[in-house]
Tab-separated table of C-alpha atoms in Angstrom:
chain	number	residue	atom	x	y	z
A	1	UNK	CA	19.787	-6.895	-4.230
A	2	UNK	CA	19.149	-6.206	-7.902
A	3	UNK	CA	19.305	-2.405	-8.297
A	4	UNK	CA	17.594	-2.542	-11.720
A	5	UNK	CA	14.091	-3.313	-10.426
A	6	UNK	CA	11.364	-1.443	-12.289
A	7	UNK	CA	9.456	1.386	-10.611
A	8	UNK	CA	7.113	3.852	-12.238
A	9	UNK	CA	5.071	6.524	-10.431
A	10	UNK	CA	2.495	8.538	-12.384
A	11	UNK	CA	0.050	11.223	-11.315
A	12	UNK	CA	-3.056	11.556	-13.480
A	13	UNK	CA	-4.508	14.682	-11.893
A	14	UNK	CA	-7.238	15.087	-14.536
A	15	UNK	CA	-8.710	11.713	-13.521
A	16	UNK	CA	-7.694	11.848	-9.823
A	17	UNK	CA	-5.561	8.721	-10.106
A	18	UNK	CA	-2.091	7.623	-9.017
A	19	UNK	CA	-0.552	4.732	-10.936
A	20	UNK	CA	2.453	2.858	-9.602
A	21	UNK	CA	4.271	-0.105	-11.059
A	22	UNK	CA	6.925	-1.760	-8.922
A	23	UNK	CA	8.950	-4.898	-9.541
A	24	UNK	CA	10.218	-7.076	-6.694
A	25	UNK	CA	12.986	-9.648	-6.730
A	26	UNK	CA	10.805	-12.424	-5.340
A	27	UNK	CA	8.319	-15.043	-6.486
A	28	UNK	CA	4.670	-14.091	-6.854
A	29	UNK	CA	3.578	-16.139	-3.808
A	30	UNK	CA	6.118	-14.294	-1.608
A	31	UNK	CA	5.023	-10.879	-2.874
A	32	UNK	CA	1.332	-11.784	-2.505
A	33	UNK	CA	1.942	-12.869	1.106
A	34	UNK	CA	3.820	-9.638	1.870
A	35	UNK	CA	0.771	-7.611	0.777
A	36	UNK	CA	-1.917	-9.782	2.376
A	37	UNK	CA	-0.568	-11.106	5.720
A	38	UNK	CA	-0.458	-8.734	8.679
A	39	UNK	CA	2.705	-10.288	10.171
A	40	UNK	CA	4.560	-9.348	6.979
A	41	UNK	CA	2.801	-6.005	6.384
A	42	UNK	CA	3.861	-4.913	9.885
A	43	UNK	CA	7.498	-5.375	8.821
A	44	UNK	CA	7.469	-3.063	5.796
A	45	UNK	CA	4.299	-0.953	5.298
A	46	UNK	CA	5.468	2.158	7.202
A	47	UNK	CA	8.347	4.360	6.032
A	48	UNK	CA	11.207	4.335	8.537
A	49	UNK	CA	11.526	5.390	11.329
A	50	UNK	CA	7.788	4.706	11.571
A	51	UNK	CA	6.444	1.196	12.024
A	52	UNK	CA	3.118	-0.522	11.472
A	53	UNK	CA	1.095	-2.273	14.178
A	54	UNK	CA	-1.904	-4.322	13.127
A	55	UNK	CA	-4.843	-4.310	15.517
A	56	UNK	CA	-6.949	-6.687	13.410
A	57	UNK	CA	-7.032	-8.079	9.898
A	58	UNK	CA	-9.514	-10.167	7.968
A	59	UNK	CA	-8.205	-10.540	4.435
A	60	UNK	CA	-11.471	-11.470	2.754
A	61	UNK	CA	-14.110	-9.642	0.737
A	62	UNK	CA	-15.928	-7.458	3.271
A	63	UNK	CA	-13.061	-7.786	5.761
A	64	UNK	CA	-10.903	-4.990	7.159
A	65	UNK	CA	-7.268	-4.412	8.033
A	66	UNK	CA	-7.111	-1.970	10.984
A	67	UNK	CA	-3.620	-0.764	11.762
A	68	UNK	CA	-1.626	2.098	13.236
A	69	UNK	CA	1.359	3.889	11.803
A	70	UNK	CA	3.509	4.373	14.919
A	71	UNK	CA	6.029	7.205	14.981
A	72	UNK	CA	9.358	7.511	16.802
A	73	UNK	CA	7.657	9.267	19.759
A	74	UNK	CA	5.068	6.433	19.885
A	75	UNK	CA	2.389	8.650	18.291
A	76	UNK	CA	-0.204	6.618	16.396
A	77	UNK	CA	-2.094	7.429	13.223
A	78	UNK	CA	-4.824	4.881	12.573
A	79	UNK	CA	-5.822	3.649	9.138
A	80	UNK	CA	-8.012	0.941	7.706
A	81	UNK	CA	-8.441	-0.955	4.479
A	82	UNK	CA	-11.901	-2.311	3.653
A	83	UNK	CA	-11.440	-5.177	1.185
A	84	UNK	CA	-13.731	-5.096	-1.856
A	85	UNK	CA	-12.486	-7.786	-4.280
A	86	UNK	CA	-9.917	-10.560	-4.011
A	87	UNK	CA	-8.660	-12.912	-6.745
A	88	UNK	CA	-5.990	-14.971	-4.918
A	89	UNK	CA	-2.473	-14.443	-6.291
A	90	UNK	CA	-3.840	-12.142	-9.022
A	91	UNK	CA	-5.451	-8.999	-7.623
A	92	UNK	CA	-7.321	-7.335	-4.813
A	93	UNK	CA	-8.867	-3.968	-4.076
A	94	UNK	CA	-9.753	-2.031	-0.981
A	95	UNK	CA	-11.050	1.310	0.183
A	96	UNK	CA	-8.452	2.995	2.398
A	97	UNK	CA	-9.130	5.621	5.090
A	98	UNK	CA	-7.634	7.394	8.038
A	99	UNK	CA	-9.654	6.480	11.123
A	100	UNK	CA	-9.635	6.146	14.908
A	101	UNK	CA	-8.525	3.060	16.830
A	102	UNK	CA	-12.040	1.611	16.523
A	103	UNK	CA	-12.033	1.958	12.725
A	104	UNK	CA	-14.360	4.976	12.487
A	105	UNK	CA	-13.346	6.948	9.381
A	106	UNK	CA	-11.819	10.406	9.761
A	107	UNK	CA	-13.786	12.472	7.253
A	108	UNK	CA	-11.169	15.254	7.255
A	109	UNK	CA	-9.037	13.064	4.994
A	110	UNK	CA	-9.981	11.547	1.637
A	111	UNK	CA	-10.666	7.862	1.107
A	112	UNK	CA	-8.767	6.117	-1.655
A	113	UNK	CA	-9.710	3.097	-3.742
A	114	UNK	CA	-6.631	0.898	-4.164
A	115	UNK	CA	-6.513	-1.727	-6.927
A	116	UNK	CA	-3.505	-4.033	-7.003
A	117	UNK	CA	-2.568	-6.531	-9.720
A	118	UNK	CA	0.262	-9.054	-9.425
A	119	UNK	CA	2.187	-10.479	-12.403
A	120	UNK	CA	4.879	-13.135	-12.330
A	121	UNK	CA	7.912	-12.198	-14.463
A	122	UNK	CA	10.424	-15.055	-14.568
A	123	UNK	CA	12.131	-14.733	-11.141
A	124	UNK	CA	10.506	-11.399	-10.262
A	125	UNK	CA	6.991	-10.105	-9.611
A	126	UNK	CA	5.450	-6.900	-10.919
A	127	UNK	CA	2.812	-5.163	-8.797
A	128	UNK	CA	0.576	-2.651	-10.594
A	129	UNK	CA	-1.243	-0.255	-8.285
A	130	UNK	CA	-4.025	2.139	-9.227
A	131	UNK	CA	-5.256	4.541	-6.528
A	132	UNK	CA	-8.466	6.415	-7.335
A	133	UNK	CA	-9.570	9.538	-5.429
A	134	UNK	CA	-12.970	11.206	-5.398
A	135	UNK	CA	-11.464	14.487	-6.597
A	136	UNK	CA	-8.294	16.161	-7.792
A	137	UNK	CA	-8.191	18.074	-4.477
A	138	UNK	CA	-8.192	14.785	-2.551
A	139	UNK	CA	-5.296	13.499	-4.641
A	140	UNK	CA	-3.349	16.721	-4.157
A	141	UNK	CA	-3.913	16.613	-0.377
A	142	UNK	CA	-2.397	13.130	-0.132
A	143	UNK	CA	0.558	14.109	-2.319
A	144	UNK	CA	1.147	17.176	-0.105
A	145	UNK	CA	1.276	14.854	2.925
A	146	UNK	CA	4.295	13.147	1.334
A	147	UNK	CA	2.632	10.037	-0.070
A	148	UNK	CA	5.100	9.487	-2.920
A	149	UNK	CA	8.170	9.728	-0.702
A	150	UNK	CA	6.679	7.663	2.125
A	151	UNK	CA	5.324	4.922	-0.100
A	152	UNK	CA	8.594	4.698	-2.035
A	153	UNK	CA	10.431	4.218	1.274
A	154	UNK	CA	7.955	1.529	2.341
A	155	UNK	CA	8.471	-0.356	-0.922
A	156	UNK	CA	12.220	-0.270	-0.255
A	157	UNK	CA	11.513	-1.842	3.158
A	158	UNK	CA	9.852	-4.709	1.315
A	159	UNK	CA	12.964	-5.177	-0.835
A	160	UNK	CA	14.977	-5.675	2.374
A	161	UNK	CA	12.577	-8.390	3.553
A	162	UNK	CA	13.040	-10.268	0.281
A	163	UNK	CA	16.818	-9.813	0.540
A	164	UNK	CA	16.733	-11.584	3.926
A	165	UNK	CA	14.595	-14.508	2.745
């Protein structure tokens, strides 16, 4: 694995935004598939020792990915992504939420608007992620839950998948 892959994590608290840029040692079509196909997402989305189990996924505008983050004691935390825009192999966006196993949003936690852009860079692919919160307090709550550490671990899981392919 190339240890020089680019990663940048930025908190913009004044605008309630997290910006992440992450390079992967894989072709754009492989990286796109890893972010848009449930069979692949289930292999890397959760930080270890957690895992992801997809209940349903319709990757289309208006569709939803409903999944559980499953812990080592088999505890499940349900989440969903409601897809808003999709430009194949270029970008997509979705509104993320914690929810129950039927997809009903848990209003105790903030929703986040994720916007992802994919760029081919010779043999690698750069993914630019912008996560917008309704308020600075919502952003701070997610950071306090360990988002940066957990998401960084998940992205490392994806590196391992590309190493095996």
